[in-house]
Amino acid sequence: MRLIEIRIPHLGEGADSGAIVNIFVKEGDSITKDQTLLELENEKAVAPIPSPQAGVVKKIHVKVGDKVTVGQAVLSLAESGAPVSTGAAPAAPSITAREAVAAPKAETHHESKIGAPPAASPTVRRMARDLGIDLTRVRGSESGGRIGVQDLRAYIQHLQFAPQASASAPAASVKPSAEKHHFEKWGAVERKPVSSLRQKIGQKMTESWTTTPHITQFDEADITALMAYRKKFAAAYEKKGAKLTVTPLLIRAVVSALKKYPSFNSSLDEEKHEIVLKHYFNIGVAVDTDAGLIVPVLHDADKKDLFSLAKELDQLAEKTRQRKVSLDDLKGGSFTISNLGGIGGGHFTPIINKPEVAILGVGKGALKPVAVSGGNFEPRLLLPLSLSYDHRVVDGADGARFLRHIVETLENTQESDVKI
Ligand code: CAO
């Protein structure tokens, strides 16, 4: 009987770590292949981790609340059947004991002597930044001391294998502490842990804000007629099981603009110096949940009519609010819409959802006096639109054109476009 280590599998792009929220087995349990072992709160969702094979649980190496990363061993299993290919991961970023021992030794030798940043690819730098790791402490094993992904892995593993060493490593605890502010001195305070979702939101926002040159452009769309059509056909949509709100109409207008201006439906491959133009139209929609902001993706929005968009969005948003959204629902977005209009407010400056290059922020449609012919004013329903984009990929003139296209699509929507 062979003892195998069950490790955290690769769960998807950007989902490289998380916190354990549930463990469903105990030592001595016999388990079947694909049985859920534990749940990981990961990349804005709770992901079940199934067993890649049947066996008897010999040792559980983690507890609820522990933070784990891809490749980390969570459980030892005495194999009861024939060897099976391990979907959940022995092959993931594994590390030998020798490497683990070598890493603590090597780490202290790699403070940057001249203060210059060590050589590493943008991917490695991004990973290090996301994880709060100071690259000057990582030993580079590639030519000229360049740091590769494997070196970063070894360093992370070292921090896990040698907690006493990591505790004394200033690089692993560079985050500023609130302790020094002595908030308690000024009145009663309460402290609560920052959830792994909040941490992830923080990492993503900081990364995007600090690495992408944002421009935000503002415009307004007259949606008086559009809202009249919505009101007229809302009951018919409802009868067929969909709620026609503002967001599906926005998705439709955005897809039309993305088709006309493909650079907004792209990503920048910083390593290869290429712009990756996507031929699919997967629209991320920011959803406000009790736990924080989550952005599920409505896939292939260009292939869906307004009714399907309305129905699918409603279901996706509900699943997201209940934290039942799957990792696949969170992946593959090509452009994001953040509609705060159901809550209120006007223009704002949304942060780009990397690796996308643009995001549309929508405020609440409000009645305003608009000048019409003859020097008169009419009350019109105006929708505040804010478009943020990556100036490395898109210039201001195209930003204005793209946003204008959205405005015009919303304003020129005909009754027959909404009718069901
Ligand atoms: N202007 C005016 N009214 C609006 C509107 C807007 N921009 N957007 C929505 N509404 C209306 C809807 O039509 C609906 O009206 P009825 O009750 O009369 O049908 C009502 O406000 C409630 O809308 P909703 O929020 O349920 O509508 P939606 O389907 O358009 O939006 C979703 C779905 C998921 C985008 C939204 O619920 C949500 O979570 N928004 C928050 C997004 C967010 O947090 N962004 C911040 C990101 S940065 O931190």
Short mmCIF file of C-alpha atoms and ligand atoms in Angstrom, two decimals:
data_model
loop_
_atom_site.label_atom_id
_atom_site.label_comp_id
_atom_site.label_asym_id
_atom_site.label_seq_id
_atom_site.Cartn_x
_atom_site.Cartn_y
_atom_site.Cartn_z
CA MET A 1 0.00 0.00 0.00
CA ARG A 2 1.43 3.32 -1.11
CA LEU A 3 1.14 6.61 0.75
CA ILE A 4 0.36 9.54 -1.49
CA GLU A 5 0.17 13.23 -0.78
CA ILE A 6 -2.97 15.05 -1.88
CA ARG A 7 -2.08 18.56 -2.91
CA ILE A 8 -4.10 21.66 -3.76
CA PRO A 9 -4.71 21.41 -7.52
CA HIS A 10 -4.46 24.23 -10.00
CA LEU A 11 -7.91 25.80 -9.89
CA GLY A 12 -7.72 28.30 -12.68
CA GLU A 13 -6.00 31.47 -13.78
CA GLY A 14 -5.23 33.72 -10.83
CA ALA A 15 -6.63 31.16 -8.33
CA ASP A 16 -3.33 30.23 -6.77
CA SER A 17 -4.15 30.44 -3.09
CA GLY A 18 -7.03 30.47 -0.64
CA ALA A 19 -8.23 29.70 2.85
CA ILE A 20 -9.64 26.38 3.96
CA VAL A 21 -13.24 26.89 5.03
CA ASN A 22 -14.37 23.26 5.50
CA ILE A 23 -12.75 19.84 5.96
CA PHE A 24 -15.16 16.99 5.34
CA VAL A 25 -12.98 13.99 6.25
CA LYS A 26 -11.02 12.86 9.29
CA GLU A 27 -8.03 10.64 9.81
CA GLY A 28 -8.94 6.98 9.41
CA ASP A 29 -11.84 7.68 6.99
CA SER A 30 -12.11 5.54 3.87
CA ILE A 31 -12.83 7.77 0.94
CA THR A 32 -13.85 7.25 -2.63
CA LYS A 33 -12.41 8.80 -5.77
CA ASP A 34 -13.89 12.30 -6.39
CA GLN A 35 -15.26 12.56 -2.84
CA THR A 36 -15.03 16.16 -1.65
CA LEU A 37 -12.22 16.41 0.89
CA LEU A 38 -12.36 20.07 1.73
CA GLU A 39 -13.51 23.47 0.54
CA LEU A 40 -11.26 26.34 -0.32
CA GLU A 41 -12.38 29.95 -0.35
CA ASN A 42 -10.57 30.91 -3.43
CA GLU A 43 -10.61 33.60 -6.09
CA LYS A 44 -14.02 34.92 -5.14
CA ALA A 45 -15.72 31.55 -4.81
CA VAL A 46 -15.81 28.54 -2.57
CA ALA A 47 -14.22 25.66 -4.49
CA PRO A 48 -14.61 21.99 -3.49
CA ILE A 49 -11.38 19.95 -3.60
CA PRO A 50 -12.15 16.36 -4.62
CA SER A 51 -9.93 13.36 -3.96
CA PRO A 52 -8.12 12.17 -7.09
CA GLN A 53 -8.40 8.58 -5.89
CA ALA A 54 -9.81 6.23 -3.30
CA GLY A 55 -7.96 5.38 -0.10
CA VAL A 56 -7.74 5.80 3.65
CA VAL A 57 -6.94 9.19 5.16
CA LYS A 58 -3.73 8.75 7.14
CA LYS A 59 -2.91 12.31 8.05
CA ILE A 60 -4.54 15.72 7.59
CA HIS A 61 -1.90 18.44 7.41
CA VAL A 62 -4.17 21.49 7.52
CA LYS A 63 -6.98 22.95 9.60
CA VAL A 64 -9.92 25.23 8.90
CA GLY A 65 -8.70 28.80 8.46
CA ASP A 66 -5.27 27.79 7.12
CA LYS A 67 -4.07 29.59 4.03
CA VAL A 68 -2.87 27.22 1.34
CA THR A 69 -1.35 27.59 -2.09
CA VAL A 70 -1.44 25.50 -5.22
CA GLY A 71 0.77 22.43 -4.81
CA GLN A 72 0.68 22.41 -1.04
CA ALA A 73 0.11 18.97 0.52
CA VAL A 74 -3.09 18.94 2.55
CA LEU A 75 -3.61 15.27 3.26
CA SER A 76 -1.78 11.91 3.16
CA LEU A 77 -3.76 9.05 1.73
CA ALA A 78 -3.01 5.33 1.92
CA GLU A 79 -3.94 4.18 -1.52
CA SER A 80 -6.50 1.40 -1.60
CA GLY A 81 -6.90 0.87 -5.32
CA ALA A 82 -4.77 0.82 -8.40
CA PRO A 83 -2.79 3.99 -9.02
CA VAL A 84 -4.89 6.63 -10.74
CA SER A 85 -3.69 9.75 -12.43
CA THR A 86 -3.90 12.45 -9.81
CA GLY A 87 -6.03 15.28 -11.13
CA ALA A 88 -5.61 16.96 -7.80
CA ALA A 89 -2.08 17.45 -8.07
CA PRO A 90 1.01 15.77 -6.92
CA ALA A 91 2.48 17.15 -10.12
CA ALA A 92 1.58 20.74 -9.28
CA PRO A 93 4.29 23.03 -7.95
CA SER A 94 5.86 20.29 -5.91
CA ILE A 95 9.23 20.71 -4.21
CA THR A 96 11.70 18.17 -3.00
CA ALA A 97 12.83 18.06 0.61
CA ARG A 98 16.30 18.99 -0.59
CA GLU A 99 14.97 22.12 -2.28
CA ALA A 100 12.98 23.02 0.81
CA VAL A 101 16.06 22.76 2.96
CA ALA A 102 18.16 24.57 0.37
CA ALA A 103 15.69 27.44 0.14
CA PRO A 104 15.98 28.62 3.80
CA LYS A 105 19.72 28.41 3.46
CA ALA A 106 19.81 30.28 0.20
CA GLU A 107 17.26 32.91 1.01
CA THR A 108 19.38 35.02 3.34
CA HIS A 109 22.11 35.18 0.73
CA HIS A 110 19.97 37.08 -1.64
CA GLU A 111 19.46 40.49 -0.23
CA SER A 112 20.15 42.86 -3.10
CA LYS A 113 23.60 44.24 -2.48
CA ILE A 114 23.38 47.24 -4.76
CA GLY A 115 19.72 47.97 -4.23
CA ALA A 116 18.95 47.09 -7.86
CA PRO A 117 15.91 44.88 -8.51
CA PRO A 118 16.88 41.28 -9.35
CA ALA A 119 16.31 40.02 -12.88
CA ALA A 120 12.93 38.31 -13.32
CA SER A 121 10.20 38.08 -15.94
CA PRO A 122 7.06 40.30 -15.65
CA THR A 123 5.06 37.16 -14.73
CA VAL A 124 7.36 36.42 -11.80
CA ARG A 125 7.26 40.06 -10.72
CA ARG A 126 3.47 40.09 -10.90
CA MET A 127 3.21 36.90 -8.86
CA ALA A 128 5.64 38.27 -6.28
CA ARG A 129 3.72 41.53 -6.08
CA ASP A 130 0.38 39.68 -5.65
CA LEU A 131 1.83 37.56 -2.89
CA GLY A 132 3.66 40.42 -1.17
CA ILE A 133 7.07 38.83 -1.69
CA ASP A 134 10.26 40.87 -1.85
CA LEU A 135 12.18 39.45 -4.82
CA THR A 136 15.52 40.59 -3.43
CA ARG A 137 15.19 37.74 -0.92
CA VAL A 138 14.66 35.06 -3.56
CA ARG A 139 17.54 33.07 -4.97
CA GLY A 140 17.54 33.07 -8.77
CA SER A 141 18.67 29.77 -10.26
CA GLU A 142 18.59 30.81 -13.91
CA SER A 143 21.50 32.16 -15.87
CA GLY A 144 22.91 35.33 -14.37
CA GLY A 145 20.88 34.79 -11.19
CA ARG A 146 17.58 35.53 -12.94
CA ILE A 147 14.60 34.48 -10.85
CA GLY A 148 12.20 31.95 -12.40
CA VAL A 149 8.77 30.76 -11.31
CA GLN A 150 10.42 27.67 -9.79
CA ASP A 151 12.58 29.90 -7.57
CA LEU A 152 9.53 31.78 -6.35
CA ARG A 153 7.83 28.48 -5.61
CA ALA A 154 10.84 27.25 -3.69
CA TYR A 155 10.89 30.43 -1.64
CA ILE A 156 7.15 30.19 -0.86
CA GLN A 157 7.59 26.56 0.09
CA HIS A 158 10.46 27.54 2.33
CA LEU A 159 8.20 30.00 4.12
CA GLN A 160 5.72 27.18 4.69
CA PHE A 161 8.29 24.59 5.74
CA ALA A 162 10.15 26.92 8.04
CA PRO A 163 7.58 29.08 9.84
CA GLN A 164 10.08 30.13 12.48
CA ALA A 165 12.41 31.40 9.77
CA SER A 166 9.65 33.20 7.89
CA ALA A 167 8.45 34.89 11.05
CA SER A 168 11.78 36.59 11.32
CA ALA A 169 11.97 37.44 7.64
CA PRO A 170 10.97 41.05 7.22
CA ALA A 171 10.12 40.46 3.55
CA ALA A 172 7.25 38.16 4.46
CA SER A 173 5.72 40.72 6.77
CA VAL A 174 6.23 43.95 4.94
CA LYS A 175 2.57 44.97 5.23
CA PRO A 176 2.23 48.04 7.41
CA SER A 177 0.78 47.22 10.80
CA ALA A 178 -2.17 49.15 12.21
CA GLU A 179 -0.72 48.56 15.68
CA LYS A 180 1.43 51.64 15.58
CA HIS A 181 -1.56 53.92 15.15
CA HIS A 182 -2.95 53.14 18.62
CA PHE A 183 -6.54 53.60 17.51
CA GLU A 184 -7.71 52.42 20.93
CA LYS A 185 -6.25 55.53 22.48
CA TRP A 186 -9.02 57.63 20.91
CA GLY A 187 -12.04 55.49 21.73
CA ALA A 188 -13.50 52.01 21.52
CA VAL A 189 -12.61 50.02 18.41
CA GLU A 190 -13.35 46.56 17.15
CA ARG A 191 -11.05 44.35 15.09
CA LYS A 192 -12.18 41.72 12.65
CA PRO A 193 -10.15 39.50 10.34
CA VAL A 194 -9.89 40.54 6.71
CA SER A 195 -11.60 37.72 4.79
CA SER A 196 -9.72 36.02 2.00
CA LEU A 197 -12.20 37.56 -0.49
CA ARG A 198 -11.41 41.07 0.82
CA GLN A 199 -7.70 40.34 0.59
CA LYS A 200 -8.11 39.12 -2.98
CA ILE A 201 -10.11 42.23 -3.93
CA GLY A 202 -7.38 44.35 -2.34
CA GLN A 203 -4.61 42.55 -4.23
CA LYS A 204 -6.40 42.75 -7.57
CA MET A 205 -7.32 46.42 -7.21
CA THR A 206 -3.85 47.42 -6.04
CA GLU A 207 -2.22 45.49 -8.84
CA SER A 208 -4.44 47.03 -11.48
CA TRP A 209 -4.24 50.56 -10.06
CA THR A 210 -0.46 50.50 -9.64
CA THR A 211 0.51 48.76 -12.88
CA THR A 212 -2.01 50.13 -15.40
CA PRO A 213 -2.11 53.75 -16.54
CA HIS A 214 -5.83 54.45 -16.23
CA ILE A 215 -7.79 57.13 -18.06
CA THR A 216 -11.44 57.61 -17.17
CA GLN A 217 -13.79 59.34 -19.57
CA PHE A 218 -17.36 60.44 -18.82
CA ASP A 219 -20.49 60.74 -20.92
CA GLU A 220 -24.26 60.58 -20.55
CA ALA A 221 -26.91 58.68 -22.49
CA ASP A 222 -30.49 59.85 -22.83
CA ILE A 223 -32.38 56.69 -21.89
CA THR A 224 -35.86 58.25 -21.67
CA ALA A 225 -37.20 56.18 -24.59
CA LEU A 226 -35.28 53.06 -23.59
CA MET A 227 -36.74 53.10 -20.10
CA ALA A 228 -40.22 53.61 -21.53
CA TYR A 229 -39.77 50.41 -23.60
CA ARG A 230 -38.42 48.60 -20.56
CA LYS A 231 -41.50 49.59 -18.59
CA LYS A 232 -43.79 48.61 -21.44
CA PHE A 233 -42.36 45.10 -21.85
CA ALA A 234 -41.22 44.34 -18.29
CA ALA A 235 -44.37 42.32 -17.51
CA ALA A 236 -43.98 40.22 -20.68
CA TYR A 237 -40.38 39.41 -19.76
CA GLU A 238 -41.44 38.59 -16.21
CA LYS A 239 -44.14 36.24 -17.49
CA LYS A 240 -41.51 34.32 -19.44
CA GLY A 241 -39.20 34.15 -16.42
CA ALA A 242 -36.75 37.04 -16.89
CA LYS A 243 -36.34 40.45 -15.27
CA LEU A 244 -35.58 43.19 -17.78
CA THR A 245 -33.34 45.60 -15.87
CA VAL A 246 -30.81 48.15 -17.09
CA THR A 247 -27.76 45.86 -17.15
CA PRO A 248 -28.85 43.50 -20.00
CA LEU A 249 -29.50 46.59 -22.15
CA LEU A 250 -26.01 47.83 -21.27
CA ILE A 251 -24.45 44.46 -22.17
CA ARG A 252 -26.11 44.65 -25.57
CA ALA A 253 -24.75 48.17 -26.21
CA VAL A 254 -21.28 47.23 -24.95
CA VAL A 255 -21.04 44.18 -27.22
CA SER A 256 -21.95 46.35 -30.19
CA ALA A 257 -19.17 48.84 -29.24
CA LEU A 258 -16.62 46.03 -28.68
CA LYS A 259 -17.35 44.67 -32.15
CA LYS A 260 -16.72 48.08 -33.68
CA TYR A 261 -13.64 48.87 -31.54
CA PRO A 262 -11.86 45.52 -30.96
CA SER A 263 -8.95 46.99 -29.00
CA PHE A 264 -11.31 47.35 -26.03
CA ASN A 265 -11.88 43.59 -26.17
CA SER A 266 -8.22 42.72 -25.72
CA SER A 267 -5.44 42.04 -23.23
CA LEU A 268 -1.86 43.20 -23.22
CA ASP A 269 0.75 40.42 -23.21
CA GLU A 270 3.49 42.39 -21.52
CA GLU A 271 6.09 39.65 -21.92
CA LYS A 272 5.67 39.19 -25.66
CA HIS A 273 4.77 42.81 -26.36
CA GLU A 274 1.57 41.74 -28.09
CA ILE A 275 -2.03 42.86 -27.90
CA VAL A 276 -4.30 39.82 -27.71
CA LEU A 277 -7.53 40.64 -29.55
CA LYS A 278 -10.33 38.35 -28.45
CA HIS A 279 -12.91 37.07 -30.87
CA TYR A 280 -15.30 36.22 -28.08
CA PHE A 281 -17.44 38.60 -26.07
CA ASN A 282 -17.48 37.53 -22.43
CA ILE A 283 -18.83 40.31 -20.27
CA GLY A 284 -17.94 40.46 -16.58
CA VAL A 285 -20.63 42.03 -14.41
CA ALA A 286 -19.67 43.44 -11.00
CA VAL A 287 -22.05 42.06 -8.39
CA ASP A 288 -22.46 43.54 -4.93
CA THR A 289 -22.60 40.65 -2.42
CA ASP A 290 -22.70 40.61 1.39
CA ALA A 291 -19.08 39.42 1.37
CA GLY A 292 -17.84 42.04 -1.12
CA LEU A 293 -17.43 42.64 -4.83
CA ILE A 294 -17.46 39.58 -7.11
CA VAL A 295 -17.32 39.68 -10.91
CA PRO A 296 -18.93 36.68 -12.64
CA VAL A 297 -18.73 36.47 -16.42
CA LEU A 298 -21.61 36.22 -18.84
CA HIS A 299 -20.04 34.18 -21.63
CA ASP A 300 -20.73 34.62 -25.36
CA ALA A 301 -22.94 37.66 -24.80
CA ASP A 302 -22.89 38.35 -28.56
CA LYS A 303 -24.74 35.11 -29.26
CA LYS A 304 -27.64 35.88 -26.89
CA ASP A 305 -30.81 37.91 -27.42
CA LEU A 306 -32.02 40.44 -24.87
CA PHE A 307 -34.32 37.94 -23.18
CA SER A 308 -31.52 35.38 -22.70
CA LEU A 309 -29.15 38.08 -21.45
CA ALA A 310 -31.74 39.24 -18.89
CA LYS A 311 -32.48 35.71 -17.71
CA GLU A 312 -28.86 34.60 -17.53
CA LEU A 313 -27.72 37.76 -15.76
CA ASP A 314 -30.43 37.39 -13.13
CA GLN A 315 -29.42 33.77 -12.46
CA LEU A 316 -25.71 34.54 -12.46
CA ALA A 317 -26.10 37.50 -10.09
CA GLU A 318 -28.24 35.42 -7.71
CA LYS A 319 -25.73 32.54 -7.74
CA THR A 320 -22.98 35.03 -7.04
CA ARG A 321 -24.80 36.65 -4.12
CA GLN A 322 -25.25 33.18 -2.61
CA ARG A 323 -21.52 32.46 -3.18
CA LYS A 324 -22.45 29.46 -5.31
CA VAL A 325 -20.78 30.70 -8.42
CA SER A 326 -18.28 28.26 -9.96
CA LEU A 327 -14.70 29.10 -10.88
CA ASP A 328 -15.60 28.74 -14.54
CA ASP A 329 -18.25 31.44 -14.07
CA LEU A 330 -15.50 33.80 -12.91
CA LYS A 331 -13.06 33.18 -15.73
CA GLY A 332 -12.49 34.28 -19.31
CA GLY A 333 -13.95 37.80 -19.15
CA SER A 334 -13.03 40.21 -21.92
CA PHE A 335 -14.68 43.44 -20.64
CA THR A 336 -16.43 44.39 -17.40
CA ILE A 337 -19.51 46.44 -16.55
CA SER A 338 -19.94 47.87 -13.07
CA ASN A 339 -23.50 49.18 -12.73
CA LEU A 340 -24.06 50.99 -9.45
CA GLY A 341 -27.26 52.58 -10.73
CA GLY A 342 -29.58 50.26 -8.81
CA ILE A 343 -28.03 51.74 -5.66
CA GLY A 344 -27.45 55.35 -6.72
CA GLY A 345 -24.75 57.86 -7.53
CA GLY A 346 -23.43 59.51 -10.66
CA HIS A 347 -20.09 59.23 -12.47
CA PHE A 348 -17.22 57.39 -10.80
CA THR A 349 -13.79 56.05 -11.73
CA PRO A 350 -13.93 52.25 -12.01
CA ILE A 351 -10.68 50.28 -11.75
CA ILE A 352 -9.86 48.06 -14.74
CA ASN A 353 -10.38 44.36 -14.09
CA LYS A 354 -6.98 43.06 -15.23
CA PRO A 355 -6.01 41.44 -17.58
CA GLU A 356 -8.85 43.20 -19.40
CA VAL A 357 -8.11 46.68 -20.73
CA ALA A 358 -11.34 48.54 -20.09
CA ILE A 359 -14.35 48.75 -17.79
CA LEU A 360 -17.64 50.64 -17.99
CA GLY A 361 -18.95 52.21 -14.78
CA VAL A 362 -22.66 53.11 -14.73
CA GLY A 363 -24.35 55.48 -12.29
CA LYS A 364 -28.05 55.99 -11.64
CA GLY A 365 -30.21 57.31 -14.47
CA ALA A 366 -31.64 60.64 -13.26
CA LEU A 367 -34.10 63.18 -14.64
CA LYS A 368 -32.32 66.37 -15.74
CA PRO A 369 -33.34 69.43 -17.77
CA VAL A 370 -31.98 69.13 -21.31
CA ALA A 371 -31.95 71.97 -23.85
CA VAL A 372 -34.15 71.22 -26.87
CA SER A 373 -34.94 73.27 -29.96
CA GLY A 374 -36.44 76.71 -29.50
CA GLY A 375 -34.42 77.45 -26.38
CA ASN A 376 -36.66 75.25 -24.26
CA PHE A 377 -35.72 72.61 -21.70
CA GLU A 378 -37.24 69.18 -21.33
CA PRO A 379 -36.89 66.71 -18.46
CA ARG A 380 -34.92 63.73 -19.83
CA LEU A 381 -33.62 60.60 -18.12
CA LEU A 382 -29.81 60.73 -18.34
CA LEU A 383 -27.57 57.77 -17.57
CA PRO A 384 -24.05 58.62 -16.29
CA LEU A 385 -21.40 56.48 -18.02
CA SER A 386 -17.72 56.30 -17.01
CA LEU A 387 -15.22 54.40 -19.11
CA SER A 388 -11.79 53.55 -17.67
CA TYR A 389 -9.19 52.09 -19.99
CA ASP A 390 -5.53 51.18 -20.21
CA HIS A 391 -3.74 54.00 -22.01
CA ARG A 392 -0.98 51.61 -23.10
CA VAL A 393 -3.52 49.92 -25.37
CA VAL A 394 -6.13 52.57 -26.14
CA ASP A 395 -5.82 56.28 -26.85
CA GLY A 396 -8.25 58.96 -25.71
CA ALA A 397 -9.77 59.54 -29.14
CA ASP A 398 -10.80 55.89 -29.39
CA GLY A 399 -12.03 56.03 -25.81
CA ALA A 400 -14.35 58.89 -26.77
CA ARG A 401 -15.51 57.04 -29.90
CA PHE A 402 -16.17 53.82 -27.99
CA LEU A 403 -18.16 55.57 -25.30
CA ARG A 404 -20.10 57.60 -27.86
CA HIS A 405 -21.01 54.35 -29.63
CA ILE A 406 -22.47 53.00 -26.39
CA VAL A 407 -24.41 56.23 -25.86
CA GLU A 408 -25.77 56.16 -29.40
CA THR A 409 -26.71 52.49 -29.22
CA LEU A 410 -28.66 53.11 -26.03
CA GLU A 411 -30.31 56.25 -27.43
CA ASN A 412 -31.18 54.67 -30.78
CA THR A 413 -32.67 51.47 -29.38
CA GLN A 414 -36.02 50.89 -31.03
CA GLU A 415 -39.15 49.47 -29.49
CA SER A 416 -38.77 46.40 -31.72
CA ASP A 417 -35.31 45.74 -30.18
CA VAL A 418 -36.85 45.37 -26.74
CA LYS A 419 -40.22 43.85 -27.61
CA ILE A 420 -40.64 40.22 -26.78
N1 CAO B 1 -30.05 53.63 -13.53
C1 CAO B 1 -31.32 53.59 -13.12
N2 CAO B 1 -31.92 52.49 -12.66
C2 CAO B 1 -31.20 51.35 -12.63
C3 CAO B 1 -29.87 51.32 -13.04
C4 CAO B 1 -29.30 52.50 -13.51
N3 CAO B 1 -28.03 52.55 -13.92
N4 CAO B 1 -29.39 50.07 -12.88
C5 CAO B 1 -30.39 49.34 -12.40
N5 CAO B 1 -31.48 50.12 -12.25
C6 CAO B 1 -32.77 49.72 -11.76
C7 CAO B 1 -33.16 48.38 -12.31
O1 CAO B 1 -33.70 48.49 -13.60
C8 CAO B 1 -34.13 47.88 -11.28
O2 CAO B 1 -35.35 48.58 -11.43
P1 CAO B 1 -36.78 47.90 -11.09
O3 CAO B 1 -36.70 47.48 -9.67
O4 CAO B 1 -37.74 48.97 -11.41
O5 CAO B 1 -36.87 46.72 -12.01
C9 CAO B 1 -33.50 48.39 -9.98
O6 CAO B 1 -32.70 49.51 -10.35
C10 CAO B 1 -32.65 47.34 -9.28
O7 CAO B 1 -31.72 46.90 -10.22
P2 CAO B 1 -30.68 45.72 -10.09
O8 CAO B 1 -29.50 46.18 -9.39
O9 CAO B 1 -31.36 44.49 -9.63
O10 CAO B 1 -30.46 45.66 -11.65
P3 CAO B 1 -29.52 45.13 -12.69
O11 CAO B 1 -29.95 43.80 -13.18
O12 CAO B 1 -29.46 46.19 -13.73
O13 CAO B 1 -28.09 44.98 -12.00
C11 CAO B 1 -26.27 43.97 -10.87
C12 CAO B 1 -27.56 43.75 -11.63
C13 CAO B 1 -25.69 42.62 -10.56
C14 CAO B 1 -25.31 44.78 -11.73
C15 CAO B 1 -26.55 44.78 -9.59
O14 CAO B 1 -27.50 44.14 -8.82
C16 CAO B 1 -25.33 45.01 -8.72
O15 CAO B 1 -24.91 44.15 -7.93
N6 CAO B 1 -24.74 46.21 -8.84
C17 CAO B 1 -23.60 46.60 -8.00
C18 CAO B 1 -22.32 46.56 -8.80
C19 CAO B 1 -21.15 47.01 -7.95
O16 CAO B 1 -21.06 46.74 -6.76
N7 CAO B 1 -20.20 47.73 -8.56
C20 CAO B 1 -19.13 48.30 -7.83
C21 CAO B 1 -17.84 47.79 -8.34
S1 CAO B 1 -16.50 48.73 -7.74
O17 CAO B 1 -16.50 48.40 -6.20
#
